[in-house]
Amino acid sequence: EQSCMCFWWSPKGDKLLYLTSPAADAKLYQKTRGMRLRCRWNVYDVATGKAQSYAKFSPSQTFLEDYLPKFDQYSRAMTPWSPEGDAFCFSGSVRVMREGEGYAEEYEG
Protein backbone atom coordinates (compact mmCIF):
# COMPACT_ATOMS: atom_id res chain seq x y z
CA GLU A 1 0.00 0.00 0.00
CA GLN A 2 1.34 3.42 -1.03
CA SER A 3 0.62 6.83 0.49
CA CYS A 4 0.45 9.86 -1.79
CA MET A 5 2.39 12.58 -0.01
CA CYS A 6 2.04 15.52 -2.44
CA PHE A 7 1.18 16.25 -6.07
CA TRP A 8 1.39 18.92 -8.78
CA TRP A 9 -0.40 19.35 -12.11
CA SER A 10 1.87 20.10 -15.05
CA PRO A 11 1.67 23.66 -16.45
CA LYS A 12 -0.58 22.45 -19.31
CA GLY A 13 -2.73 20.34 -16.96
CA ASP A 14 -2.15 17.16 -18.96
CA LYS A 15 0.02 15.33 -16.41
CA LEU A 16 -0.02 14.85 -12.66
CA LEU A 17 3.26 14.47 -10.79
CA TYR A 18 2.83 12.77 -7.42
CA LEU A 19 5.13 11.50 -4.70
CA THR A 20 4.42 8.16 -3.04
CA SER A 21 5.94 6.22 -0.19
CA PRO A 22 5.06 2.87 1.36
CA ALA A 23 2.27 3.68 3.84
CA ALA A 24 4.05 1.98 6.73
CA ASP A 25 7.21 4.05 6.07
CA ALA A 26 5.27 7.33 5.97
CA LYS A 27 3.57 6.58 9.29
CA LEU A 28 6.86 5.53 10.90
CA TYR A 29 8.62 8.66 9.61
CA GLN A 30 5.99 10.88 11.23
CA LYS A 31 6.81 9.26 14.58
CA THR A 32 10.59 9.01 14.38
CA ARG A 33 11.79 11.94 12.20
CA GLY A 34 15.32 11.61 10.94
CA MET A 35 15.02 8.19 9.31
CA ARG A 36 15.59 7.90 5.56
CA LEU A 37 12.19 7.79 3.91
CA ARG A 38 11.93 5.79 0.67
CA CYS A 39 9.84 7.60 -1.93
CA ARG A 40 9.07 7.42 -5.62
CA TRP A 41 7.99 10.05 -8.13
CA ASN A 42 5.18 9.07 -10.50
CA VAL A 43 3.70 10.87 -13.52
CA TYR A 44 0.11 10.19 -14.51
CA ASP A 45 -0.69 11.07 -18.13
CA VAL A 46 -4.33 12.16 -18.46
CA ALA A 47 -4.49 11.40 -22.21
CA THR A 48 -3.33 7.79 -21.92
CA GLY A 49 -4.58 7.05 -18.40
CA LYS A 50 -1.19 5.50 -17.59
CA ALA A 51 1.28 6.29 -14.83
CA GLN A 52 5.06 6.05 -15.08
CA SER A 53 7.08 5.42 -11.91
CA TYR A 54 10.67 6.57 -11.42
CA ALA A 55 13.56 5.29 -9.32
CA LYS A 56 13.18 5.12 -5.56
CA PHE A 57 14.97 7.87 -3.67
CA SER A 58 15.27 9.50 -0.27
CA PRO A 59 14.11 13.14 -0.20
CA SER A 60 16.31 15.76 1.41
CA GLN A 61 15.69 16.48 5.08
CA THR A 62 14.75 20.07 4.20
CA PHE A 63 12.04 18.82 1.84
CA LEU A 64 10.71 16.36 4.43
CA GLU A 65 10.80 18.64 7.45
CA ASP A 66 10.14 22.12 6.05
CA TYR A 67 8.19 21.69 2.83
CA LEU A 68 6.15 18.49 2.99
CA PRO A 69 4.28 19.22 6.25
CA LYS A 70 3.12 22.54 4.71
CA PHE A 71 2.57 21.22 1.19
CA ASP A 72 -0.87 22.81 0.81
CA GLN A 73 0.61 26.19 1.71
CA TYR A 74 3.59 26.00 -0.67
CA SER A 75 2.14 24.05 -3.60
CA ARG A 76 1.00 27.13 -5.53
CA ALA A 77 4.28 28.99 -5.03
CA MET A 78 6.69 26.18 -5.95
CA THR A 79 6.46 23.41 -8.52
CA PRO A 80 9.04 20.81 -9.53
CA TRP A 81 7.75 20.96 -13.14
CA SER A 82 9.68 22.75 -15.86
CA PRO A 83 7.76 25.60 -17.55
CA GLU A 84 7.04 23.35 -20.57
CA GLY A 85 5.90 20.43 -18.39
CA ASP A 86 8.32 18.00 -20.01
CA ALA A 87 10.65 17.56 -17.02
CA PHE A 88 10.74 17.90 -13.24
CA CYS A 89 13.45 18.23 -10.63
CA PHE A 90 13.78 17.40 -6.93
CA SER A 91 16.28 17.28 -4.10
CA GLY A 92 17.25 13.99 -2.54
CA SER A 93 19.45 10.98 -3.13
CA VAL A 94 18.77 8.11 -5.44
CA ARG A 95 21.83 6.29 -4.15
CA VAL A 96 25.01 7.13 -2.31
CA MET A 97 26.93 9.45 -4.64
CA ARG A 98 30.52 10.55 -4.69
CA GLU A 99 31.36 14.22 -4.84
CA GLY A 100 30.78 15.63 -8.30
CA GLU A 101 28.27 12.97 -9.30
CA GLY A 102 24.63 13.68 -9.98
CA TYR A 103 21.55 11.85 -11.17
CA ALA A 104 19.14 12.56 -13.99
CA GLU A 105 16.36 10.49 -15.48
CA GLU A 106 14.73 11.55 -18.70
CA TYR A 107 10.95 11.52 -19.03
CA GLU A 108 9.59 10.70 -22.46
CA GLY A 109 6.11 12.10 -22.98
Tab-separated table of C-alpha atoms in Angstrom:
chain	number	residue	atom	x	y	z
A	1	GLU	CA	0.000	0.000	0.000
A	2	GLN	CA	1.339	3.423	-1.031
A	3	SER	CA	0.619	6.826	0.494
A	4	CYS	CA	0.445	9.862	-1.788
A	5	MET	CA	2.389	12.582	-0.012
A	6	CYS	CA	2.036	15.516	-2.443
A	7	PHE	CA	1.177	16.252	-6.073
A	8	TRP	CA	1.385	18.918	-8.784
A	9	TRP	CA	-0.397	19.346	-12.105
A	10	SER	CA	1.868	20.100	-15.052
A	11	PRO	CA	1.667	23.656	-16.448
A	12	LYS	CA	-0.578	22.450	-19.306
A	13	GLY	CA	-2.731	20.344	-16.964
A	14	ASP	CA	-2.154	17.157	-18.960
A	15	LYS	CA	0.020	15.328	-16.407
A	16	LEU	CA	-0.020	14.847	-12.656
A	17	LEU	CA	3.264	14.466	-10.789
A	18	TYR	CA	2.829	12.773	-7.424
A	19	LEU	CA	5.125	11.497	-4.697
A	20	THR	CA	4.420	8.158	-3.040
A	21	SER	CA	5.944	6.218	-0.186
A	22	PRO	CA	5.062	2.869	1.361
A	23	ALA	CA	2.266	3.682	3.837
A	24	ALA	CA	4.054	1.984	6.725
A	25	ASP	CA	7.215	4.051	6.073
A	26	ALA	CA	5.270	7.328	5.973
A	27	LYS	CA	3.573	6.583	9.290
A	28	LEU	CA	6.861	5.533	10.895
A	29	TYR	CA	8.619	8.662	9.611
A	30	GLN	CA	5.990	10.884	11.235
A	31	LYS	CA	6.811	9.260	14.585
A	32	THR	CA	10.586	9.012	14.381
A	33	ARG	CA	11.793	11.941	12.199
A	34	GLY	CA	15.321	11.614	10.945
A	35	MET	CA	15.015	8.187	9.306
A	36	ARG	CA	15.590	7.898	5.561
A	37	LEU	CA	12.190	7.788	3.909
A	38	ARG	CA	11.931	5.785	0.674
A	39	CYS	CA	9.841	7.601	-1.929
A	40	ARG	CA	9.069	7.419	-5.616
A	41	TRP	CA	7.993	10.049	-8.132
A	42	ASN	CA	5.184	9.074	-10.503
A	43	VAL	CA	3.701	10.870	-13.516
A	44	TYR	CA	0.109	10.185	-14.508
A	45	ASP	CA	-0.691	11.075	-18.128
A	46	VAL	CA	-4.326	12.161	-18.463
A	47	ALA	CA	-4.494	11.400	-22.211
A	48	THR	CA	-3.332	7.789	-21.917
A	49	GLY	CA	-4.575	7.048	-18.402
A	50	LYS	CA	-1.185	5.499	-17.589
A	51	ALA	CA	1.284	6.286	-14.825
A	52	GLN	CA	5.058	6.050	-15.082
A	53	SER	CA	7.082	5.420	-11.911
A	54	TYR	CA	10.668	6.567	-11.424
A	55	ALA	CA	13.559	5.288	-9.323
A	56	LYS	CA	13.180	5.119	-5.556
A	57	PHE	CA	14.967	7.871	-3.670
A	58	SER	CA	15.267	9.502	-0.269
A	59	PRO	CA	14.109	13.136	-0.199
A	60	SER	CA	16.310	15.761	1.409
A	61	GLN	CA	15.687	16.482	5.084
A	62	THR	CA	14.747	20.071	4.198
A	63	PHE	CA	12.036	18.824	1.837
A	64	LEU	CA	10.714	16.361	4.427
A	65	GLU	CA	10.805	18.642	7.445
A	66	ASP	CA	10.143	22.118	6.047
A	67	TYR	CA	8.185	21.692	2.830
A	68	LEU	CA	6.153	18.489	2.991
A	69	PRO	CA	4.280	19.225	6.248
A	70	LYS	CA	3.122	22.539	4.709
A	71	PHE	CA	2.568	21.218	1.190
A	72	ASP	CA	-0.870	22.810	0.806
A	73	GLN	CA	0.608	26.193	1.714
A	74	TYR	CA	3.590	26.003	-0.670
A	75	SER	CA	2.141	24.046	-3.599
A	76	ARG	CA	0.999	27.128	-5.527
A	77	ALA	CA	4.284	28.985	-5.029
A	78	MET	CA	6.691	26.182	-5.955
A	79	THR	CA	6.459	23.413	-8.521
A	80	PRO	CA	9.041	20.807	-9.535
A	81	TRP	CA	7.747	20.963	-13.141
A	82	SER	CA	9.683	22.752	-15.862
A	83	PRO	CA	7.757	25.600	-17.550
A	84	GLU	CA	7.044	23.351	-20.565
A	85	GLY	CA	5.898	20.433	-18.391
A	86	ASP	CA	8.316	17.999	-20.009
A	87	ALA	CA	10.654	17.564	-17.016
A	88	PHE	CA	10.741	17.896	-13.237
A	89	CYS	CA	13.451	18.229	-10.626
A	90	PHE	CA	13.779	17.405	-6.934
A	91	SER	CA	16.284	17.279	-4.101
A	92	GLY	CA	17.247	13.991	-2.539
A	93	SER	CA	19.452	10.978	-3.126
A	94	VAL	CA	18.769	8.110	-5.441
A	95	ARG	CA	21.835	6.287	-4.155
A	96	VAL	CA	25.012	7.133	-2.307
A	97	MET	CA	26.928	9.447	-4.637
A	98	ARG	CA	30.520	10.554	-4.689
A	99	GLU	CA	31.365	14.223	-4.841
A	100	GLY	CA	30.782	15.632	-8.296
A	101	GLU	CA	28.266	12.974	-9.299
A	102	GLY	CA	24.627	13.676	-9.983
A	103	TYR	CA	21.553	11.851	-11.165
A	104	ALA	CA	19.144	12.561	-13.991
A	105	GLU	CA	16.365	10.486	-15.477
A	106	GLU	CA	14.728	11.552	-18.701
A	107	TYR	CA	10.949	11.516	-19.026
A	108	GLU	CA	9.590	10.701	-22.457
A	109	GLY	CA	6.105	12.102	-22.977
